[in-house]
C-alpha positions in Angstrom: 57.1 29.9 -22.9 55.2 26.8 -24.0 54.4 26.7 -27.5 53.7 23.7 -29.3 56.4 22.9 -31.7 56.1 20.5 -34.4 59.2 18.8 -35.3 60.0 16.9 -32.1 63.9 16.6 -33.1 66.0 19.2 -33.2 66.1 19.2 -29.5 68.5 22.5 -27.8 71.9 21.5 -26.6 72.1 20.5 -22.4 74.1 23.0 -20.9 74.0 21.4 -17.5 74.1 17.3 -17.5 75.4 16.8 -13.9 72.1 15.4 -13.3 73.1 13.1 -15.9 77.4 12.5 -15.1 76.2 12.3 -11.4 73.8 9.2 -12.3 76.3 7.4 -14.8 78.9 7.4 -12.2 81.5 10.0 -13.9 82.7 12.5 -11.6 81.1 16.1 -11.4 82.0 19.5 -9.5 78.9 19.6 -7.3 76.1 17.6 -6.1 73.0 17.4 -8.6 70.1 18.0 -6.5 66.2 18.5 -7.7 63.1 17.5 -5.7 60.5 14.6 -5.9 56.7 16.4 -6.7 59.5 19.5 -7.3 56.2 21.3 -10.0 53.8 21.5 -7.5 51.0 23.2 -5.3 53.6 24.7 -2.6 54.5 27.0 -5.5 51.3 29.5 -6.0 52.2 30.4 -9.3 51.5 25.9 -9.5 48.4 26.8 -7.7 47.1 30.0 -10.0 48.0 27.9 -13.2 45.6 24.6 -12.0 43.2 26.7 -10.6 40.5 26.4 -12.8 41.3 23.2 -13.8 40.5 19.2 -13.5 43.7 18.0 -12.4 43.8 15.2 -14.9 42.5 17.8 -17.5 45.9 20.0 -16.8 47.5 16.1 -17.1 46.2 15.5 -20.6 47.5 19.2 -21.7 50.7 19.9 -23.1 51.0 23.2 -22.7 49.6 23.1 -19.2 52.1 20.2 -18.7 54.9 21.9 -20.0 54.4 25.7 -18.0 54.5 23.4 -14.3 57.5 21.6 -14.8 59.4 24.4 -15.7 57.5 27.0 -12.5 60.0 25.5 -10.1 63.0 25.8 -12.2 62.2 29.6 -12.6 62.5 30.3 -8.8 65.6 27.5 -8.2 69.0 26.5 -9.8 68.0 22.8 -9.9 70.1 20.3 -12.0 67.0 18.6 -13.1 63.5 18.8 -14.8 60.7 16.6 -14.0 57.8 15.9 -16.2 54.6 17.2 -14.4 52.2 13.9 -14.5 50.5 11.4 -12.7 51.4 7.8 -11.9 47.6 7.2 -12.5 47.4 8.0 -16.3 48.9 4.3 -17.0 45.3 3.2 -15.4 43.5 5.2 -17.2 45.6 3.6 -20.7 43.8 0.6 -19.5 40.5 1.8 -19.7 39.9 2.9 -15.5 38.3 6.0 -15.1 40.1 8.6 -12.3 38.4 11.5 -11.1 40.3 13.1 -8.3 37.9 14.4 -5.6 38.9 17.5 -3.1 40.1 16.7 -0.1 39.8 12.5 -1.0 42.6 12.7 -3.8 42.2 9.9 -7.2 39.4 7.8 -6.9 38.9 4.7 -9.2 35.0 5.2 -9.8 34.7 1.1 -10.4 37.7 -0.8 -8.5 38.7 -3.9 -9.5 37.1 -6.1 -7.4 37.0 -9.9 -8.6 39.6 -11.7 -10.8 37.0 -12.0 -13.6 36.6 -7.5 -13.9 40.4 -7.9 -15.7 38.7 -9.1 -18.5 37.6 -5.4 -18.8 40.8 -3.9 -19.0 42.7 -3.1 -22.3 44.9 -6.2 -23.4 46.7 -4.1 -26.1 47.4 -0.3 -24.9 48.7 1.3 -27.9 50.5 4.3 -25.5 50.6 6.3 -28.9 47.0 6.8 -29.0 46.3 6.9 -25.1 49.7 8.3 -23.7 50.8 10.1 -26.5 49.2 14.0 -24.4 52.6 12.9 -21.6 54.7 12.6 -25.1 54.1 15.5 -26.7 54.1 17.3 -23.1 57.8 15.5 -22.9 59.4 16.6 -26.3 57.3 20.7 -25.7 59.2 21.1 -22.2 62.7 19.7 -24.2 62.3 22.4 -26.0 60.9 25.2 -24.0 63.3 24.3 -20.7 66.0 25.9 -24.0 68.5 22.5 -23.1 69.0 24.5 -19.4 68.7 20.8 -17.8 68.0 17.3 -18.3 64.0 16.2 -18.1 63.5 13.4 -16.0 60.6 10.9 -17.7 58.8 8.3 -14.9 56.0 6.5 -14.5 54.4 4.4 -11.7 55.4 0.4 -11.1 53.7 -2.5 -11.4 52.7 -3.3 -7.8 51.7 0.5 -6.3 49.4 1.0 -9.9 47.8 -2.5 -8.8 47.6 -1.6 -5.9 46.1 1.8 -6.0 43.5 -0.4 -9.3 42.4 -2.3 -6.2 41.5 -0.3 -3.4 40.2 2.7 -5.5 42.1 5.2 -4.0 45.0 5.7 -1.4 45.1 3.3 1.9 46.8 3.3 4.6 46.7 -0.3 4.8 46.6 -2.4 1.2 44.5 -5.0 2.7 42.5 -5.5 -0.9 45.6 -5.5 -3.0 47.2 -7.6 -0.5 43.8 -9.6 -0.6 44.8 -10.4 -4.4 48.5 -11.8 -3.5 47.7 -14.2 -1.4 44.2 -15.7 -2.7 44.5 -15.2 -6.2 48.5 -15.2 -7.1 48.2 -16.2 -10.6 45.5 -13.3 -11.4 47.6 -10.5 -9.9 50.7 -11.7 -12.0 48.7 -11.7 -15.3 47.7 -8.0 -13.8 51.1 -7.0 -12.9 52.3 -8.2 -16.7 50.0 -6.6 -18.3 51.3 -3.4 -16.4 55.0 -4.2 -16.9 54.1 -4.2 -20.1 52.7 -1.0 -20.7 54.5 1.0 -18.3 58.0 -0.7 -21.0 56.3 1.0 -24.1 55.1 4.1 -21.9 58.9 4.9 -21.1 60.2 3.8 -24.1 57.9 6.7 -25.7 59.1 8.8 -23.1 62.5 8.9 -24.6 61.4 8.7 -27.6 59.6 11.9 -27.3 62.6 13.3 -25.7 62.6 12.1 -21.6 66.5 12.1 -20.4 66.4 9.8 -17.8 63.4 8.2 -16.4 62.3 7.1 -12.7 60.3 4.2 -11.9 58.4 5.0 -8.3 57.2 2.0 -6.5 56.0 3.6 -4.0 53.4 1.6 -2.1 56.8 -0.9 -1.4 56.9 -0.5 2.3 53.1 -3.0 2.2 54.6 -5.6 1.4 57.2 -7.7 3.4 60.8 -9.6 1.9 58.9 -12.2 0.7 55.9 -10.5 -1.2 58.3 -8.1 -2.5 60.1 -10.9 -4.1 57.1 -12.4 -5.5 54.9 -9.5 -6.8 57.1 -6.5 -7.7 61.4 -7.6 -7.9 61.1 -9.2 -11.2 58.9 -6.3 -12.6 61.2 -4.1 -11.6 63.6 -5.9 -13.1 62.0 -7.2 -16.6 61.4 -3.4 -16.7 64.4 -1.8 -16.7 66.0 -4.6 -19.0 62.6 -4.5 -22.0 63.1 -0.6 -21.4 67.2 -1.3 -22.2 66.8 -3.8 -25.4 63.5 -1.4 -26.9 65.8 1.8 -26.9 68.7 0.0 -28.8 66.8 -1.5 -31.2 64.8 1.5 -32.1 68.4 3.5 -31.8 66.9 5.8 -29.1 69.8 7.3 -26.4 70.1 4.3 -23.3 68.5 7.1 -20.9 69.8 6.3 -17.0 67.5 4.5 -15.0 66.1 5.4 -11.5 63.9 3.0 -8.9 62.5 4.3 -6.2 60.7 1.6 -4.0 59.6 3.3 -1.0 60.5 2.0 2.0 61.9 -1.1 1.0 65.4 -1.2 2.8 64.6 -4.8 3.2 64.6 -5.2 -1.0 68.1 -2.8 -1.3 70.8 -5.3 -2.0 68.1 -6.5 -4.6 67.2 -3.2 -5.8 71.3 -2.5 -6.9 72.0 -5.4 -8.9 67.5 -4.7 -11.4 69.0 -3.2 -13.1 69.1 0.8 -12.7 71.5 3.2 -13.0 70.5 5.1 -9.9 68.9 3.3 -6.4 66.4 6.3 -4.8 66.1 6.2 -0.8 63.1 7.5 1.1 64.8 9.2 4.8 64.3 6.4 7.1 67.4 4.6 6.3 71.2 5.9 7.2 73.2 7.1 4.0 76.1 5.2 5.4 74.0 2.0 6.0 72.3 1.8 2.2 75.8 2.5 0.9 77.0 -0.2 2.4 74.0 -2.4 1.2 74.3 -1.1 -2.7 78.1 -0.6 -2.7 79.9 1.5 -4.8 78.8 0.4 -8.6 75.3 2.6 -8.6 74.1 6.0 -8.0 72.3 6.9 -5.0 69.4 9.3 -4.7 68.3 11.0 -2.0 66.8 11.2 1.1 66.1 14.5 3.2 62.9 14.0 5.5 60.9 15.8 3.0 59.6 17.8 7.2 63.3 19.0 7.8 62.2 21.6 5.3 59.9 22.9 8.0 63.0 23.9 9.8 64.6 27.9 10.4 66.6 28.3 6.7 70.3 27.9 9.2 69.2 24.5 10.5 68.2 22.8 6.4 71.7 23.9 5.5 72.9 22.1 8.3 70.8 18.5 7.4 72.3 19.1 4.1 75.6 19.4 5.2 75.9 16.2 7.2 73.2 13.7 4.5 76.4 14.7 1.9 79.1 13.8 4.2 77.6 10.5 5.1 76.7 9.6 1.5 79.7 12.0 -0.4 79.7 14.0 -2.3 80.2 11.6 -5.8 78.1 8.1 -7.4 74.8 10.8 -5.6 72.2 13.0 -6.2 70.5 14.9 -3.4 66.8 14.7 -3.1 64.3 15.1 -0.7 63.1 11.5 0.4 60.0 12.0 -0.7 57.9 14.1 -2.3 57.4 18.0 -1.0 54.3 18.0 0.8 51.6 21.7 -0.5 52.5 23.3 2.5 55.9 24.2 1.9 57.2 27.7 1.7 58.9 27.6 -1.3 62.4 29.8 0.5 63.0 26.9 2.5 62.9 24.9 -1.1 65.6 27.2 -2.2 67.5 27.1 0.7 68.1 23.5 0.2 68.7 23.3 -3.2 71.6 25.9 -2.3 72.9 24.5 0.2 73.2 21.2 -1.4 75.2 23.5 -4.1 77.4 25.3 -2.0 78.7 22.5 0.4 79.1 20.0 -1.9 80.9 22.5 -3.5 83.1 23.0 -0.1 83.2 19.2 0.0 85.1 19.1 -3.6 87.3 21.8 -3.3 89.1 20.5 0.4 
């Protein structure tokens, strides 16, 4: 139950810290598992809770976010919860309007077109004023979890958010956003720096509110080649890790593990391994052994089953999970999908995935 508790501290004691131990590179009895988009439309109870609500109104309701975050944990023995929210709350905090259009997805009413449009953005963002509803949702959910599993907070990364702000929504080419990188490199850096500063404060605020790990989503990394990634994505990914950690120290907050998930960025794995994150998330297009070879033994890997594997019969899901665990090894590893769950997936198959990770990793660890 998600009843609003006033005191943010005095959180319940954590009972299952397997996910945090794996993130820090400590020994675990089983491989922990969670799923990107685990609080989502594949669950009938999610659709019921969300039915009458505007999407972003849901994001602004701590009680609903708490309920949606907890739903998958009532069904599956997942090892972590991730707060229900959206990466586009950050552009909203900068003063941009985003609406969820049925059948189309998130849409910006006035995307950035010209460099002058940057002047319309808030240059100083008070994250507590603009995004306090996310912090409340985290605090409430952390209490409501009753220490069952750790709670993950997250944000989109600067390039991914910039691309949405210029494209005005989803895009297959990101041509408008990429044209800024080539035509207006200085303005692009100004925007990316502004985003990085807000994201840093936002992530620190999430830890203050009770988040026990953080994931940064660079979902549109695949639209950049190595050169553009080196110039416009990686420096900000690095800066965010460093700035978040130093602010957490300054404010005497827990130093929580951080995960970087840069989708389709195989060309940058070595750099991402040295970017200051405890965990590197992988999509399904890379071989586990190849990723381990590039990233080395001092960073935990997360991923990377093809989400579409969940359409397979349950026995087949078990076989694929076993193979994945044998390839990654059961230690310094967090099992996940290589991207989020899709709305038409069968919840029972998600359960089969979670159970297979636990069963096979325990078996491998014993033998």
